[in-house]
Coordinates of C-alpha atoms and ligand atoms in Angstrom, one line a residue:
X15 CA 0.0 0.0 0.0
X16 CA 2.8 2.4 0.8
X17 CA 4.4 1.8 -2.6
X18 CA 1.0 2.2 -4.2
X19 CA 0.4 5.5 -2.5
X20 CA 4.0 6.7 -3.2
X21 CA 3.4 6.1 -6.8
X22 CA 0.1 8.1 -6.7
X23 CA 1.8 11.0 -5.0
X24 CA 4.6 10.9 -7.5
X25 CA 2.2 11.0 -10.4
X26 CA 0.5 14.0 -8.9
X27 CA 3.8 15.8 -8.4
X28 CA 4.7 15.1 -12.0
X29 CA 1.4 16.5 -13.1
X30 CA 1.9 19.7 -11.2
X31 CA 5.4 20.0 -12.6
X32 CA 4.1 19.6 -16.1
X33 CA 1.5 22.3 -15.7
X34 CA 4.1 24.6 -14.3
X35 CA 2.5 24.7 -10.9
X36 CA 5.7 23.4 -9.4
X37 CA 9.3 24.1 -10.5
X38 CA 10.9 21.4 -12.6
X39 CA 13.5 20.9 -9.9
X40 CA 10.9 19.8 -7.3
X41 CA 11.6 16.1 -6.8
X42 CA 11.1 15.6 -3.1
X43 CA 11.5 12.1 -1.6
X44 CA 8.0 11.0 -0.9
X45 CA 7.7 9.5 2.6
X46 CA 4.5 7.6 3.3
X47 CA 3.9 6.6 7.0
X48 CA 1.4 4.4 8.6
X49 CA -0.7 6.6 10.9
X50 CA -1.0 5.8 14.6
X51 CA -4.4 7.3 15.0
X52 CA -6.9 5.8 12.6
X53 CA -9.0 8.9 12.6
X54 CA -6.2 10.3 10.5
X55 CA -6.6 7.6 7.9
X56 CA -4.3 4.7 7.3
X57 CA -1.4 6.4 5.7
X58 CA 0.0 9.9 5.7
X59 CA 2.6 12.0 4.0
X60 CA 4.2 15.3 4.9
X61 CA 5.4 15.9 1.3
X62 CA 3.5 19.2 0.9
X63 CA 5.2 20.6 4.0
X64 CA 8.6 19.4 2.8
X65 CA 8.0 21.1 -0.6
X66 CA 6.4 24.3 0.6
X67 CA 9.5 26.0 1.9
X68 CA 11.8 25.7 -1.2
X69 CA 8.8 26.4 -3.5
X70 CA 7.9 29.4 -1.4
X71 CA 4.3 28.2 -1.0
X72 CA 1.8 27.7 1.8
X73 CA 1.9 24.0 2.8
X74 CA -1.9 23.6 3.0
X75 CA -2.5 25.2 -0.4
X76 CA 0.1 23.0 -2.0
X77 CA -1.5 20.0 -0.3
X78 CA -4.8 20.9 -1.8
X79 CA -3.3 21.1 -5.3
X80 CA -1.6 17.8 -4.8
X81 CA -4.8 16.1 -3.7
X82 CA -6.6 17.5 -6.7
X83 CA -3.9 16.1 -9.0
X84 CA -4.0 12.6 -7.4
X85 CA -5.1 9.9 -9.9
X86 CA -8.1 7.9 -8.9
X87 CA -7.3 4.5 -7.3
X88 CA -10.0 2.1 -6.2
X89 CA -7.7 1.0 -3.3
X90 CA -8.0 4.5 -1.8
X91 CA -11.4 5.3 -0.3
X92 CA -10.7 8.9 0.5
X93 CA -8.0 11.5 1.0
X94 CA -8.0 14.4 3.5
X95 CA -5.8 17.3 4.5
X96 CA -5.0 17.7 8.1
X97 CA -3.1 20.0 10.5
X98 CA -0.4 22.1 9.0
X99 CA -0.5 20.3 5.6
X100 CA -0.5 16.5 6.2
X101 CA -2.2 14.4 3.5
X102 CA -4.1 11.5 4.9
X103 CA -5.1 8.4 3.0
X104 CA -7.9 6.1 3.9
X105 CA -7.6 2.7 2.2
X106 CA -10.7 0.9 0.9
X107 CA -10.9 -2.3 2.8
X108 CA -13.9 -3.4 0.8
X109 CA -11.8 -3.1 -2.4
X110 CA -9.0 -5.1 -0.8
X111 CA -11.3 -7.8 0.4
X112 CA -13.0 -8.1 -3.0
X113 CA -9.5 -8.4 -4.7
X114 CA -8.7 -11.2 -2.3
X115 CA -11.9 -13.0 -3.0
X116 CA -11.4 -12.9 -6.7
X117 CA -7.8 -14.0 -6.3
X118 CA -9.1 -17.1 -4.5
X119 CA -11.4 -17.9 -7.3
X120 CA -9.9 -19.7 -10.3
X121 CA -6.3 -20.9 -10.7
X122 CA -4.5 -17.7 -11.5
X123 CA -4.4 -15.9 -8.2
X124 CA -5.9 -12.8 -9.8
X125 CA -3.2 -12.6 -12.4
X126 CA -4.9 -11.6 -15.7
X127 CA -3.5 -13.3 -18.9
X128 CA -1.4 -11.0 -21.0
X129 CA -3.6 -8.7 -23.1
X130 CA -1.3 -9.1 -26.1
X131 CA 0.7 -12.4 -25.8
X132 CA 4.1 -12.3 -27.5
X133 CA 6.4 -14.8 -29.0
X134 CA 9.4 -14.5 -26.6
X135 CA 12.6 -16.3 -27.3
X136 CA 14.7 -16.8 -24.1
X137 CA 18.3 -17.7 -24.7
X138 CA 19.6 -19.2 -21.5
X139 CA 22.0 -21.7 -19.9
X140 CA 23.9 -22.1 -23.2
X141 CA 27.1 -23.7 -21.8
X142 CA 30.1 -24.7 -23.9
X143 CA 30.0 -28.4 -24.4
X144 CA 33.8 -28.7 -24.6
X145 CA 33.9 -28.6 -20.9
X146 CA 31.6 -29.6 -18.0
X147 CA 29.0 -27.1 -16.7
X148 CA 30.4 -25.1 -13.9
X149 CA 29.3 -22.4 -11.6
X150 CA 29.6 -19.8 -14.4
X151 CA 26.5 -21.3 -16.0
X152 CA 24.4 -21.4 -12.9
X153 CA 23.2 -17.9 -13.1
X154 CA 22.1 -18.0 -16.7
X155 CA 20.4 -21.3 -16.2
X156 CA 18.5 -20.3 -13.0
X157 CA 17.6 -16.7 -13.8
X158 CA 16.7 -17.6 -17.4
X159 CA 14.4 -20.4 -16.2
X160 CA 12.6 -18.2 -13.7
X161 CA 12.0 -15.5 -16.4
X162 CA 10.8 -18.1 -18.9
X163 CA 8.4 -19.6 -16.4
X164 CA 7.0 -16.2 -15.4
X165 CA 6.5 -15.1 -19.0
X166 CA 4.7 -18.4 -19.7
X167 CA 2.5 -18.0 -16.6
X168 CA 1.5 -14.5 -17.9
X169 CA 0.3 -16.1 -21.1
X170 CA 3.2 -15.4 -23.5
X171 CA 4.5 -18.0 -25.9
X172 CA 8.0 -18.8 -24.7
X173 CA 10.5 -20.4 -26.9
X174 CA 13.5 -21.6 -24.9
X175 CA 16.8 -21.7 -26.8
X176 CA 19.8 -23.4 -25.3
X177 CA 22.5 -21.9 -27.6
X178 CA 25.2 -24.4 -26.5
X179 CA 28.8 -24.0 -27.7
X180 CA 29.1 -27.2 -29.7
X181 CA 31.4 -26.0 -32.5
X182 CA 34.7 -24.3 -32.9
X183 CA 38.4 -25.0 -33.0
X184 CA 38.6 -26.5 -29.5
X185 CA 36.7 -29.5 -30.9
X186 CA 39.8 -30.4 -33.0
X187 CA 41.9 -31.3 -29.9
X188 CA 39.0 -33.0 -28.2
X189 CA 38.5 -35.2 -31.3
X190 CA 42.2 -35.9 -31.5
X191 CA 42.2 -37.0 -27.8
X192 CA 39.0 -39.0 -28.3
X193 CA 40.6 -40.8 -31.2
X194 CA 43.3 -42.0 -28.9
X195 CA 40.9 -43.9 -26.6
X196 CA 41.0 -47.4 -27.9
X197 CA 37.8 -49.0 -26.9
X198 CA 34.3 -48.0 -25.7
X199 CA 35.0 -48.8 -22.0
X200 CA 38.1 -46.6 -21.8
X201 CA 36.1 -43.9 -23.7
X202 CA 33.2 -43.7 -21.3
X203 CA 35.7 -43.8 -18.3
X204 CA 37.5 -40.9 -19.9
X205 CA 34.4 -38.9 -20.6
X206 CA 32.9 -39.4 -17.1
X207 CA 35.0 -36.3 -16.2
X208 CA 34.8 -33.8 -19.1
X209 CA 36.9 -31.4 -17.2
X210 CA 39.8 -33.7 -16.9
X211 CA 39.3 -34.8 -20.5
X212 CA 39.5 -31.2 -21.7
X213 CA 42.6 -30.5 -19.6
X214 CA 44.4 -33.6 -20.9
X215 CA 43.5 -32.7 -24.5
X216 CA 44.8 -29.2 -24.0
X217 CA 48.0 -30.4 -22.4
X218 CA 48.7 -32.7 -25.4
X219 CA 47.8 -29.9 -27.7
X220 CA 50.3 -27.5 -26.0
X221 CA 53.1 -30.0 -25.5
X222 CA 52.9 -32.3 -28.5
X223 CA 53.3 -30.6 -31.9
X224 CA 52.3 -33.8 -33.7
X225 CA 49.0 -33.9 -31.7
X226 CA 48.4 -30.2 -32.4
X227 CA 48.8 -30.8 -36.1
X228 CA 46.4 -33.7 -36.0
X229 CA 43.9 -31.5 -34.1
X230 CA 44.0 -28.8 -36.7
X231 CA 43.6 -31.3 -39.5
X232 CA 40.6 -32.8 -37.7
X233 CA 38.9 -29.4 -37.4
X234 CA 39.3 -28.8 -41.1
X235 CA 37.8 -32.2 -41.8
X236 CA 35.0 -31.7 -39.3
X237 CA 34.1 -28.4 -40.9
X238 CA 34.1 -29.8 -44.4
X239 CA 31.5 -32.4 -43.2
X240 CA 33.8 -35.5 -43.1
X241 CA 31.6 -38.3 -41.8
X242 CA 34.2 -39.9 -39.6
X243 CA 34.9 -36.7 -37.8
X244 CA 31.2 -35.9 -37.5
X245 CA 30.6 -39.3 -35.9
X246 CA 33.3 -38.6 -33.3
X247 CA 31.9 -35.1 -32.7
X248 CA 28.4 -36.4 -32.3
X249 CA 29.5 -38.9 -29.8
X250 CA 31.3 -36.3 -27.7
X251 CA 28.4 -33.8 -28.0
X252 CA 25.9 -36.4 -26.9
X253 CA 27.9 -37.3 -23.8
X254 CA 28.5 -33.7 -22.9
X255 CA 24.9 -32.8 -23.3
X256 CA 23.8 -35.7 -21.1
X257 CA 26.0 -34.3 -18.4
X258 CA 24.2 -31.0 -18.8
X259 CA 20.8 -32.7 -18.6
X260 CA 21.8 -34.4 -15.4
X261 CA 22.4 -31.0 -13.9
X262 CA 19.2 -29.6 -15.3
X263 CA 17.2 -32.4 -13.8
X264 CA 18.8 -31.9 -10.4
X265 CA 18.2 -28.2 -10.5
X266 CA 14.6 -28.7 -11.7
X267 CA 15.3 -26.6 -14.8
X268 CA 12.6 -26.6 -17.5
X269 CA 14.9 -27.1 -20.4
X270 CA 14.4 -30.1 -22.7
X271 CA 16.3 -31.7 -25.6
X272 CA 14.1 -29.8 -28.1
X273 CA 15.3 -26.5 -26.7
X274 CA 18.9 -27.3 -27.6
X275 CA 19.9 -25.4 -30.7
X276 CA 23.6 -24.9 -30.5
X277 CA 26.1 -23.1 -32.5
X278 CA 26.5 -26.0 -34.9
X279 CA 22.9 -25.7 -36.0
X280 CA 23.8 -22.4 -37.8
X281 CA 26.8 -23.7 -39.7
X282 CA 25.1 -23.7 -43.1
X283 CA 23.8 -20.2 -42.6
X284 CA 27.1 -18.5 -42.0
X285 CA 28.2 -17.9 -45.6
X286 CA 24.8 -16.5 -46.3
X287 CA 25.0 -14.2 -43.3
X288 CA 28.3 -12.8 -44.5
X289 CA 27.0 -12.5 -48.0
X290 CA 23.9 -10.5 -46.8
X291 CA 26.1 -8.2 -44.8
X292 CA 28.2 -7.6 -47.9
X293 CA 25.0 -6.9 -49.9
X294 CA 23.9 -4.4 -47.3
X295 CA 27.2 -2.6 -47.8
X296 CA 28.2 -3.2 -44.2
X297 CA 31.5 -5.2 -44.6
X298 CA 35.0 -3.7 -44.5
X299 CA 38.2 -5.8 -44.8
X300 CA 40.8 -5.2 -42.1
X301 CA 44.0 -7.3 -42.2
X302 CA 42.3 -9.9 -44.3
X303 CA 39.4 -10.3 -41.8
X304 CA 35.9 -9.2 -42.7
X305 CA 34.4 -6.8 -40.2
X306 CA 31.5 -4.5 -39.6
X307 CA 32.3 -1.0 -38.2
X308 CA 29.5 1.0 -36.9
X309 CA 29.9 4.6 -35.9
X310 CA 28.4 4.2 -32.4
X311 CA 31.0 1.6 -31.3
X312 CA 34.3 3.1 -30.4
X313 CA 37.1 2.5 -27.9
X314 CA 38.4 4.9 -25.4
X315 CA 40.6 6.6 -28.0
X316 CA 37.5 7.1 -30.1
X317 CA 38.7 4.6 -32.7
X318 CA 36.0 2.5 -34.4
X319 CA 35.5 -1.0 -32.9
X320 CA 35.1 -3.9 -35.4
X321 CA 32.6 -6.7 -35.2
X322 CA 34.6 -9.5 -36.9
X323 CA 32.4 -11.9 -38.8
X324 CA 35.0 -13.8 -40.8
X325 CA 38.7 -14.4 -40.1
X326 CA 41.4 -14.1 -42.7
X327 CA 41.6 -17.9 -42.9
X328 CA 37.9 -18.0 -43.7
X329 CA 36.8 -19.2 -40.3
X330 CA 33.6 -17.8 -38.8
X331 CA 33.2 -16.4 -35.2
X332 CA 30.9 -16.3 -32.2
X333 CA 29.4 -13.1 -33.5
X334 CA 28.7 -14.6 -37.0
X335 CA 26.8 -17.4 -35.3
X336 CA 24.8 -15.0 -33.1
X337 CA 23.8 -13.0 -36.2
X338 CA 22.7 -16.2 -37.9
X339 CA 20.8 -17.2 -34.7
X340 CA 19.0 -13.8 -34.6
X341 CA 18.0 -14.1 -38.2
X342 CA 16.6 -17.6 -37.5
X343 CA 14.8 -16.4 -34.4
X344 CA 13.2 -13.6 -36.3
X345 CA 12.3 -15.5 -39.5
X346 CA 11.6 -19.0 -38.3
X347 CA 10.6 -18.5 -34.8
X348 CA 8.7 -15.2 -35.4
X349 CA 10.2 -13.7 -32.3
X350 CA 8.7 -10.5 -31.1
X351 CA 11.1 -10.3 -28.2
X352 CA 14.5 -12.0 -27.7
X353 CA 16.1 -12.1 -24.3
X354 CA 19.7 -13.2 -23.7
X355 CA 20.7 -14.3 -20.3
X356 CA 24.4 -14.0 -20.6
X357 CA 27.2 -12.7 -18.4
X358 CA 27.4 -9.0 -18.2
X359 CA 30.9 -9.1 -19.6
X360 CA 29.5 -10.0 -23.0
X361 CA 27.4 -6.8 -23.2
X362 CA 29.5 -5.1 -25.9
X363 CA 29.2 -8.2 -28.0
X364 CA 25.4 -8.2 -27.8
X365 CA 25.1 -4.5 -28.4
X366 CA 27.2 -4.8 -31.5
X367 CA 25.3 -7.9 -32.7
X368 CA 21.9 -6.3 -32.2
X369 CA 22.9 -3.1 -34.0
X370 CA 24.4 -5.0 -36.9
X371 CA 21.4 -7.3 -37.2
X372 CA 19.1 -4.4 -37.3
X373 CA 21.2 -2.6 -39.9
X374 CA 21.3 -5.7 -42.0
X375 CA 17.6 -6.2 -41.8
X376 CA 17.9 -9.6 -40.0
X377 CA 15.4 -8.4 -37.4
X378 CA 12.4 -6.2 -37.7
X379 CA 12.3 -2.7 -36.2
X380 CA 9.7 -3.5 -33.6
X381 CA 11.3 -6.7 -32.3
X382 CA 12.7 -6.1 -28.9
X383 CA 16.2 -7.4 -28.3
X384 CA 17.6 -7.4 -24.8
X385 CA 20.8 -8.6 -23.2
X386 CA 19.9 -9.3 -19.6
X387 CA 23.4 -9.5 -18.2
X388 CA 24.3 -10.6 -14.8
X389 CA 27.2 -10.2 -12.4
X390 CA 29.7 -12.8 -11.3
X391 CA 29.4 -15.3 -8.5
X392 CA 32.4 -14.8 -6.3
X393 CA 34.1 -16.9 -3.7
X394 CA 34.8 -15.7 -0.1
X395 CA 37.9 -14.0 -1.3
X396 CA 35.8 -11.7 -3.5
X397 CA 37.2 -13.2 -6.7
X398 CA 35.3 -15.5 -9.2
X399 CA 34.4 -18.7 -7.4
X400 CA 37.1 -21.4 -7.6
X401 CA 38.0 -24.6 -5.7
X402 CA 40.8 -24.4 -3.2
X403 CA 43.2 -25.7 -5.8
X404 CA 42.1 -23.0 -8.2
X405 CA 39.9 -25.1 -10.5
X406 CA 36.4 -24.1 -11.6
X407 CA 33.7 -25.5 -9.3
X408 CA 31.5 -28.1 -10.9
X409 CA 27.8 -27.6 -10.5
X410 CA 27.3 -31.2 -9.4
X411 CA 29.8 -30.9 -6.6
X412 CA 28.3 -27.7 -5.4
X413 CA 24.8 -29.2 -5.2
X414 CA 26.2 -32.2 -3.3
X415 CA 27.7 -30.0 -0.7
X416 CA 24.5 -27.9 -0.3
X417 CA 22.4 -31.0 0.2
X418 CA 24.9 -32.5 2.7
X419 CA 24.8 -29.4 4.7
X420 CA 21.0 -29.1 4.5
X421 CA 20.7 -32.7 5.7
X422 CA 22.8 -32.0 8.8
X423 CA 20.7 -28.9 9.5
X424 CA 17.3 -30.5 9.1
X425 CA 18.3 -33.6 11.0
X426 CA 19.4 -31.4 13.9
X427 CA 16.0 -29.7 13.9
X428 CA 14.0 -32.9 13.5
X429 CA 15.7 -35.9 15.1
X430 CA 12.7 -38.1 14.6
X431 CA 12.0 -37.9 10.9
X432 CA 12.7 -41.0 8.8
X433 CA 15.9 -41.1 6.8
X434 CA 14.0 -41.3 3.6
X435 CA 11.9 -38.2 4.3
X436 CA 15.0 -36.4 5.6
X437 CA 16.9 -37.0 2.4
X438 CA 14.0 -35.6 0.4
X439 CA 13.7 -32.5 2.6
X440 CA 17.5 -32.0 2.4
X441 CA 17.4 -32.2 -1.4
X442 CA 14.6 -29.7 -1.7
X443 CA 16.2 -27.3 0.8
X444 CA 19.8 -27.7 -0.5
X445 CA 18.9 -27.2 -4.2
X446 CA 16.3 -24.5 -3.3
X447 CA 18.8 -22.6 -1.2
X448 CA 21.4 -22.4 -4.0
X449 CA 18.9 -21.4 -6.5
X450 CA 17.2 -18.9 -4.3
X451 CA 20.4 -17.2 -3.2
X452 CA 21.2 -16.6 -6.8
X453 CA 17.7 -15.3 -7.7
X454 CA 17.3 -13.0 -4.8
X455 CA 20.2 -10.7 -5.8
X456 CA 19.7 -8.0 -8.3
X457 CA 20.7 -9.7 -11.5
X458 CA 23.4 -7.2 -12.4
X459 CA 25.3 -7.3 -9.1
X460 CA 28.1 -9.7 -8.2
X461 CA 27.5 -11.8 -5.2
X462 CA 29.5 -14.0 -2.8
X463 CA 28.7 -17.6 -2.7
X464 CA 28.1 -18.4 1.0
X465 CA 26.4 -21.7 1.9
X466 CA 26.0 -20.8 5.5
X467 CA 24.0 -17.7 4.6
X468 CA 22.0 -19.5 1.9
X469 CA 21.0 -22.2 4.3
X470 CA 20.1 -20.0 7.2
X471 CA 16.5 -20.2 8.5
X472 CA 16.6 -16.5 9.1
X473 CA 16.5 -13.7 6.5
X474 CA 15.6 -13.7 2.9
X475 CA 16.5 -17.3 2.1
X476 CA 14.9 -20.4 0.7
X477 CA 14.7 -22.2 4.0
X478 CA 12.9 -19.3 5.5
X479 CA 10.3 -19.3 2.7
X480 CA 9.9 -23.0 2.6
X481 CA 9.4 -23.0 6.4
X482 CA 6.7 -20.2 6.1
X483 CA 5.0 -22.3 3.5
X484 CA 4.9 -25.4 5.8
X485 CA 3.7 -23.3 8.6
X486 CA 0.5 -22.4 6.7
X487 CA 0.1 -26.0 5.7
X488 CA 0.2 -27.0 9.3
X489 CA -2.5 -24.6 10.3
X490 CA -4.9 -26.4 8.0
X491 CA -3.7 -29.8 9.4
X492 CA -4.4 -28.5 12.9
X493 CA -7.8 -27.1 11.9
X494 CA -8.6 -30.4 10.2
X495 CA -10.0 -28.8 7.1
X496 CA -8.9 -28.7 3.5
X497 CA -8.0 -25.2 2.3
X498 CA -10.3 -25.4 -0.7
X499 CA -13.3 -26.1 1.6
X500 CA -13.3 -22.8 3.4
X501 CA -15.8 -20.3 2.3
X502 CA -16.9 -16.8 3.4
X503 CA -15.6 -13.3 3.1
X504 CA -12.3 -12.0 4.3
X505 CA -12.7 -9.4 7.1
X506 CA -9.8 -7.0 7.4
X507 CA -10.2 -5.6 10.9
X508 CA -6.7 -5.6 12.2
X509 CA -3.6 -4.0 10.9
X510 CA -1.6 -7.3 10.4
X511 CA -4.5 -8.6 8.3
X512 CA -4.6 -5.4 6.3
X513 CA -0.9 -5.3 5.7
X514 CA -0.8 -8.9 4.5
X515 CA -3.8 -8.4 2.3
X516 CA -2.5 -5.2 0.7
X517 CA 0.7 -7.0 -0.3
X518 CA -1.0 -10.2 -1.4
X519 CA -3.0 -8.3 -4.0
X520 CA 0.2 -7.0 -5.6
X521 CA 1.1 -10.4 -7.0
X522 CA 0.1 -9.5 -10.6
X523 CA 2.0 -6.3 -10.7
X524 CA 5.1 -8.0 -9.3
X525 CA 5.0 -10.7 -12.0
X526 CA 4.5 -8.0 -14.7
X527 CA 7.6 -6.3 -13.5
X528 CA 9.7 -9.5 -13.4
X529 CA 8.6 -10.3 -17.0
X530 CA 9.2 -6.8 -18.3
X531 CA 12.5 -6.1 -16.7
X532 CA 13.8 -9.6 -16.4
X533 CA 14.4 -9.2 -12.7
X534 CA 13.4 -12.3 -10.6
X535 CA 14.7 -10.7 -7.4
X536 CA 11.6 -8.6 -7.4
X537 CA 9.6 -11.7 -7.0
X538 CA 11.9 -13.0 -4.2
X539 CA 11.6 -9.8 -2.3
X540 CA 7.8 -9.9 -2.7
X541 CA 7.6 -13.5 -1.4
X542 CA 9.9 -12.7 1.5
X543 CA 7.6 -9.7 2.4
X544 CA 4.6 -12.1 2.2
X545 CA 6.3 -14.5 4.6
X546 CA 7.2 -11.8 7.0
X547 CA 3.8 -10.2 6.9
X548 CA 2.2 -13.6 7.4
X549 CA 4.3 -14.3 10.4
X550 CA 3.2 -11.1 12.0
X551 CA -0.4 -11.9 11.1
X552 CA 0.0 -15.3 12.6
X553 CA 1.5 -14.1 15.8
X554 CA -1.0 -11.2 16.3
X555 CA -4.3 -12.6 15.0
X556 CA -5.1 -16.0 16.4
X557 CA -6.6 -18.1 13.7
X558 CA -7.9 -21.2 15.5
X559 CA -9.6 -21.6 18.9
X560 CA -11.8 -18.5 18.9
X561 CA -15.6 -18.4 19.2
X562 CA -16.2 -16.4 16.1
X563 CA -16.4 -18.9 13.3
X564 CA -16.7 -16.4 10.5
X565 CA -13.5 -14.7 11.8
X566 CA -11.8 -18.1 11.9
X567 CA -12.8 -18.7 8.3
X568 CA -11.8 -15.3 7.2
X569 CA -8.3 -15.8 8.6
X570 CA -8.1 -19.3 7.2
X571 CA -8.9 -17.8 3.8
X572 CA -6.1 -15.3 4.2
X573 CA -3.8 -18.1 5.2
X574 CA -4.9 -20.1 2.1
X575 CA -4.2 -17.2 -0.3
X576 CA -0.8 -16.8 1.4
X577 CA 0.0 -20.4 0.9
X578 CA -1.1 -20.4 -2.8
X579 CA 0.8 -17.2 -3.5
X580 CA 4.0 -18.6 -1.9
X581 CA 3.5 -21.8 -3.8
X582 CA 2.9 -20.2 -7.1
X583 CA 5.8 -17.7 -6.6
X584 CA 8.3 -20.5 -5.7
X585 CA 7.1 -22.5 -8.7
X586 CA 7.8 -19.6 -11.0
X587 CA 11.2 -19.3 -9.5
X588 CA 11.7 -23.0 -10.2
X589 CA 11.9 -24.0 -6.5
X590 CA 10.1 -27.0 -5.1
X591 CA 8.1 -26.6 -1.9
X592 CA 7.5 -29.0 1.1
X593 CA 4.4 -29.9 3.1
X594 CA 6.6 -30.2 6.2
X595 CA 10.2 -29.8 7.1
Ligands
LIG14 N1 28.3 -20.4 -24.8 C1 28.5 -19.0 -24.4 C2 29.3 -19.0 -23.1 O1 29.4 -19.9 -22.4 C3 27.2 -18.4 -24.1 C4 26.2 -18.3 -25.2 C5 25.1 -17.3 -24.9 N2 24.2 -17.2 -26.0 C6 24.4 -16.6 -27.2 N3 23.5 -16.6 -28.0 N4 25.6 -16.0 -27.4 O2 29.9 -17.9 -22.9

């Protein structure tokens, strides 16, 4: 409600500035407070008094102007001016209660389906298959999945694209190394650890000139479509992808085999892409390489920056493939919006690719292209997360550790749960904690990986939310009723009820924001607020045991909407929930 009123006041201020009734420079910070005395309404602001002095105006007069400029809002019953120039807001509890009732009807918690559903391509996860998935791919995978799920829930047509790195020169040395494995058994043993496999191939490549030559020859053969090389490559690719899918399954990520469309899928389009750039008059040759120079991309010394699309030796690059992918997404997938969940450090790459694709006519003018970059996950030393010995951390190992720690924690709290149930709870808590810790940070900021903090039952963490969810479930168990059997209206007589209700009805707006800005942390913050508000409601407004049955039902309904909102919110974040823990 505070945010809602803040926004109303800000709109009123903007209106006054536009009409010249306030100087353009008048941008006061709008403070909305809850009132102590209900005869002064539910919320109040002193913004007119704060503004009056610098604007050289009388506070009450200014307050009147502001009130006149406030947009209508069904959640606000009335507005009054009091004392030296306070503006008091009375919220409409009938409106709130009606909103809650309609959220409880149907399956969508009051979230309307998108008025104009879009075809949205979400490019996420997209690891390089030469190596094993590591923590660097966690953020793209988890954040992308939450955004894809949210867009889908809002009624958009989401096309997931896992743009895996399955092509390129490093496959030469991998194939050369693969060739050296004599039989099937030694091969699968070797490939059980892709990281080691890659390291050994790289060592041979660096130390053994004969191996290096063989690698280079293999790449040439691979690229010219040699069947033997293609067979080896397919074998490697299949195994590497199966490692990825193991991780996806564990993480509960909604990516399937059909969503994989890697770099290799665009091979045949690459000559065509370069040709079309040529026809569009965009190509310049520089040291034998073919580049696009656009005026808006310059380095610090104001020199033009190239986007290289073909090397002097004829080879194509990451950028060429991305141009081909955009062309495909526009023409074949009919994308109206394309979102890229990729490390912030690739921002220049995407800005260049987008600009070139538009100039070349690969994408239509009204197709939205957005690089949703993210920061780095750091270790305790503030540098990109590595193992003690300096290796990259494998996702599988990381999840193992999270689950082990969760198991110890849950066992300590519930010594009498069966081992089987304990293991299941630990899995949900461990995986959920890792995912949630990533999701609840602003996408663009770096963050420190800290298992203790992620697994804490206090603060904005998965365990806290999961626990809140189980608490609601236990109320219904205690009451001996099924949530869906409760009927009646929701009465909002006490402040904790009103606060919880006011936040619950914001679910649709929050999802809209997540989808529009690609920021799942907004949903995390929202769910955390709901859990905190619920806990204060629970402590201050006894649900069971009273005489008044309609009050009991009203509170059970509020609990039910809380549970459903938490449940739906967690599902959109890709986090499983528990009935008890
Ligand atoms: N494979 C790349 C990497 O690991 C990410 C690909 C992102 N998607 C894209 N269309 N470029 O850095």
